[in-house]
Amino acid sequence: MREAAFDTVDLGRLGYREAWDVQHGVHAQVAAGGRPQLLLVEHPPVLTLGRKAREGGNIVVTREYLAAQGIEVLEIERGGDVTYHGPGQLVAYAVFPLGRRVADFLRLLEGATITALNDLGLPGARPNPGYAGVYMEPREVNGRVYEQKIASFGVAVQRGVALHGLALNVTTNLGHFDLIVPCGLTDTHMTSVAHEYERRGLDRVADMDAARAALTRAFHTTFETYDWTLPTAAAGG
């Protein structure tokens, strides 16, 4: 069996700022020619604002309310708008050499997530041609059809190496997404592995350990033929 081209590190449950520090430390190593890493983590409740967040305009409650609920709000360097991280959500930071292949990289992240969902007994997951993310089949609510988003994506590139990655809702408290317009999409509801099991009447229990294992396997399969070469210009700073 061929050795994996990257290491997988499980950070457990870790605050967003602490995980950000770990991620940037790994990023510096990879940018210097070190071994790529896939960091898996679960965060306490936090809202993160990407570069398109427009100063939090898609947060629909006051900052005082969020503070009272113990939910942080942080501005970060990834693309995209506002998103929520919290317990029961599997976050994967793929600190991989990237160069300018951002669109292709996002498609690979989507593909790995879809493979993992299939492994978890949820076939039918798909990307959305207009937005980064993985979706289940649309659903009608009160006469209006809503997309059902199960995983969100956001990537930044520095020195030719990717930061951030994906967030897969496993047993996430979906009510916390009501605090925001997720990614600025008004025609979208968030879903989770647990919610999809229940909706489909499956006799399965959503489990974070199973999700971690499935996503790790899917990354190894999806990135088996990936070009791990660090772009020369990036390697030089």
Short mmCIF file of N, CA and C in Angstrom, two decimals, residues 21-88:
data_model
loop_
_atom_site.label_atom_id
_atom_site.label_comp_id
_atom_site.label_asym_id
_atom_site.label_seq_id
_atom_site.Cartn_x
_atom_site.Cartn_y
_atom_site.Cartn_z
N ASP A 21 -4.18 29.24 15.28
CA ASP A 21 -2.73 29.29 15.54
C ASP A 21 -2.05 28.00 15.08
N VAL A 22 -2.68 26.85 15.40
CA VAL A 22 -2.12 25.56 14.97
C VAL A 22 -2.05 25.50 13.45
N GLN A 23 -3.13 25.90 12.80
CA GLN A 23 -3.20 25.85 11.35
C GLN A 23 -2.11 26.71 10.71
N HIS A 24 -1.90 27.90 11.24
CA HIS A 24 -0.89 28.78 10.66
C HIS A 24 0.53 28.27 10.92
N GLY A 25 0.73 27.60 12.06
CA GLY A 25 2.02 26.98 12.29
C GLY A 25 2.30 25.88 11.30
N VAL A 26 1.29 25.04 11.04
CA VAL A 26 1.44 23.98 10.03
C VAL A 26 1.63 24.59 8.65
N HIS A 27 0.88 25.65 8.36
CA HIS A 27 1.00 26.32 7.06
C HIS A 27 2.43 26.79 6.82
N ALA A 28 3.06 27.37 7.82
CA ALA A 28 4.45 27.83 7.67
C ALA A 28 5.38 26.66 7.35
N GLN A 29 5.14 25.52 7.98
CA GLN A 29 5.97 24.34 7.71
C GLN A 29 5.77 23.84 6.28
N VAL A 30 4.52 23.78 5.84
CA VAL A 30 4.24 23.29 4.49
C VAL A 30 4.79 24.26 3.44
N ALA A 31 4.64 25.56 3.69
CA ALA A 31 5.16 26.56 2.75
C ALA A 31 6.68 26.50 2.64
N ALA A 32 7.33 25.99 3.69
CA ALA A 32 8.78 25.83 3.67
C ALA A 32 9.21 24.48 3.11
N GLY A 33 8.24 23.70 2.61
CA GLY A 33 8.54 22.41 2.00
C GLY A 33 8.23 21.22 2.88
N GLY A 34 7.58 21.46 4.02
CA GLY A 34 7.23 20.37 4.93
C GLY A 34 6.07 19.53 4.44
N ARG A 35 5.75 18.51 5.20
CA ARG A 35 4.72 17.55 4.81
C ARG A 35 3.33 18.15 4.99
N PRO A 36 2.46 18.04 3.98
CA PRO A 36 1.09 18.54 4.10
C PRO A 36 0.34 17.85 5.23
N GLN A 37 -0.65 18.56 5.77
CA GLN A 37 -1.43 18.00 6.87
C GLN A 37 -2.92 18.29 6.67
N LEU A 38 -3.73 17.31 7.05
CA LEU A 38 -5.17 17.47 7.14
C LEU A 38 -5.51 17.54 8.62
N LEU A 39 -5.99 18.71 9.07
CA LEU A 39 -6.32 18.92 10.47
C LEU A 39 -7.82 18.75 10.65
N LEU A 40 -8.23 17.86 11.54
CA LEU A 40 -9.64 17.64 11.84
C LEU A 40 -9.93 18.21 13.23
N VAL A 41 -11.02 18.95 13.35
CA VAL A 41 -11.29 19.65 14.60
C VAL A 41 -12.78 19.90 14.76
N GLU A 42 -13.20 20.07 15.99
CA GLU A 42 -14.57 20.45 16.34
C GLU A 42 -14.46 21.70 17.19
N HIS A 43 -15.19 22.76 16.84
CA HIS A 43 -15.06 24.03 17.54
C HIS A 43 -16.21 24.28 18.50
N PRO A 44 -15.97 25.03 19.59
CA PRO A 44 -17.08 25.62 20.34
C PRO A 44 -17.82 26.61 19.44
N PRO A 45 -19.03 27.06 19.82
CA PRO A 45 -19.82 27.93 18.93
C PRO A 45 -19.10 29.22 18.56
N VAL A 46 -19.03 29.50 17.26
CA VAL A 46 -18.36 30.70 16.75
C VAL A 46 -18.92 31.05 15.38
N LEU A 47 -19.04 32.33 15.08
CA LEU A 47 -19.35 32.81 13.74
C LEU A 47 -18.08 33.38 13.14
N THR A 48 -17.76 32.97 11.92
CA THR A 48 -16.59 33.52 11.24
C THR A 48 -17.02 34.29 10.00
N LEU A 49 -16.37 35.42 9.80
CA LEU A 49 -16.69 36.31 8.68
C LEU A 49 -15.58 36.23 7.65
N GLY A 50 -15.91 35.72 6.44
CA GLY A 50 -14.95 35.69 5.35
C GLY A 50 -14.85 37.04 4.67
N ARG A 51 -14.11 37.07 3.58
CA ARG A 51 -13.83 38.35 2.91
C ARG A 51 -15.07 38.99 2.30
N LYS A 52 -16.12 38.21 2.05
CA LYS A 52 -17.35 38.76 1.47
C LYS A 52 -18.42 39.06 2.52
N ALA A 53 -18.03 39.06 3.78
CA ALA A 53 -19.02 39.15 4.85
C ALA A 53 -19.63 40.54 5.02
N ARG A 54 -19.00 41.57 4.45
CA ARG A 54 -19.56 42.92 4.51
C ARG A 54 -19.88 43.34 5.96
N GLU A 55 -18.89 43.15 6.80
CA GLU A 55 -18.98 43.61 8.19
C GLU A 55 -20.15 42.99 8.95
N GLY A 56 -20.45 41.76 8.62
CA GLY A 56 -21.45 41.03 9.40
C GLY A 56 -22.88 41.35 9.06
N GLY A 57 -23.15 41.86 7.88
CA GLY A 57 -24.51 42.21 7.51
C GLY A 57 -25.45 41.03 7.46
N ASN A 58 -24.92 39.81 7.34
CA ASN A 58 -25.77 38.62 7.31
C ASN A 58 -25.89 37.94 8.67
N ILE A 59 -25.49 38.63 9.72
CA ILE A 59 -25.80 38.20 11.07
C ILE A 59 -27.11 38.87 11.45
N VAL A 60 -28.12 38.10 11.85
CA VAL A 60 -29.47 38.66 12.00
C VAL A 60 -29.85 38.92 13.45
N VAL A 61 -28.91 38.75 14.38
CA VAL A 61 -29.13 39.09 15.79
C VAL A 61 -28.04 40.06 16.21
N THR A 62 -28.19 40.66 17.37
CA THR A 62 -27.21 41.64 17.84
C THR A 62 -25.95 40.94 18.36
N ARG A 63 -24.85 41.68 18.36
CA ARG A 63 -23.62 41.14 18.93
C ARG A 63 -23.79 40.88 20.43
N GLU A 64 -24.61 41.70 21.08
CA GLU A 64 -24.86 41.51 22.51
C GLU A 64 -25.56 40.16 22.76
N TYR A 65 -26.51 39.83 21.88
CA TYR A 65 -27.19 38.54 22.01
C TYR A 65 -26.20 37.38 21.84
N LEU A 66 -25.33 37.51 20.84
CA LEU A 66 -24.34 36.45 20.60
C LEU A 66 -23.42 36.30 21.79
N ALA A 67 -22.98 37.43 22.35
CA ALA A 67 -22.09 37.37 23.51
C ALA A 67 -22.78 36.70 24.69
N ALA A 68 -24.06 37.00 24.87
CA ALA A 68 -24.82 36.38 25.96
C ALA A 68 -24.94 34.87 25.78
N GLN A 69 -24.95 34.43 24.52
CA GLN A 69 -25.03 33.00 24.20
C GLN A 69 -23.66 32.33 24.18
N GLY A 70 -22.61 33.11 24.40
CA GLY A 70 -21.26 32.56 24.39
C GLY A 70 -20.73 32.25 23.00
N ILE A 71 -21.24 32.97 21.99
CA ILE A 71 -20.83 32.73 20.61
C ILE A 71 -19.91 33.86 20.15
N GLU A 72 -18.69 33.52 19.82
CA GLU A 72 -17.72 34.51 19.33
C GLU A 72 -18.03 34.91 17.90
N VAL A 73 -17.52 36.09 17.49
CA VAL A 73 -17.57 36.53 16.09
C VAL A 73 -16.15 36.93 15.70
N LEU A 74 -15.62 36.28 14.66
CA LEU A 74 -14.23 36.52 14.27
C LEU A 74 -14.15 36.79 12.77
N GLU A 75 -13.33 37.75 12.39
CA GLU A 75 -13.02 38.01 10.98
C GLU A 75 -11.78 37.21 10.61
N ILE A 76 -11.86 36.48 9.48
CA ILE A 76 -10.75 35.63 9.06
C ILE A 76 -10.44 35.85 7.59
N GLU A 77 -9.38 35.19 7.11
CA GLU A 77 -8.87 35.49 5.78
C GLU A 77 -9.42 34.61 4.67
N ARG A 78 -10.30 33.67 5.00
CA ARG A 78 -10.84 32.80 3.95
C ARG A 78 -11.80 33.58 3.05
N GLY A 79 -12.15 32.95 1.91
CA GLY A 79 -13.18 33.51 1.06
C GLY A 79 -14.56 33.23 1.64
N GLY A 80 -15.57 33.80 1.00
CA GLY A 80 -16.95 33.54 1.41
C GLY A 80 -17.49 34.55 2.40
N ASP A 81 -18.69 34.27 2.87
CA ASP A 81 -19.41 35.19 3.75
C ASP A 81 -19.37 34.66 5.18
N VAL A 82 -20.47 34.78 5.89
CA VAL A 82 -20.51 34.36 7.29
C VAL A 82 -20.90 32.89 7.38
N THR A 83 -20.29 32.17 8.31
CA THR A 83 -20.69 30.79 8.57
C THR A 83 -20.59 30.51 10.05
N TYR A 84 -21.18 29.43 10.46
CA TYR A 84 -21.21 29.02 11.86
C TYR A 84 -20.40 27.75 12.04
N HIS A 85 -19.62 27.70 13.11
CA HIS A 85 -18.97 26.47 13.55
C HIS A 85 -19.42 26.18 14.97
N GLY A 86 -19.56 24.90 15.29
CA GLY A 86 -19.97 24.55 16.64
C GLY A 86 -19.87 23.06 16.87
N PRO A 87 -20.19 22.64 18.09
CA PRO A 87 -20.15 21.21 18.43
C PRO A 87 -21.02 20.39 17.47
N GLY A 88 -20.52 19.20 17.15
CA GLY A 88 -21.24 18.33 16.23
C GLY A 88 -20.97 18.61 14.77
#
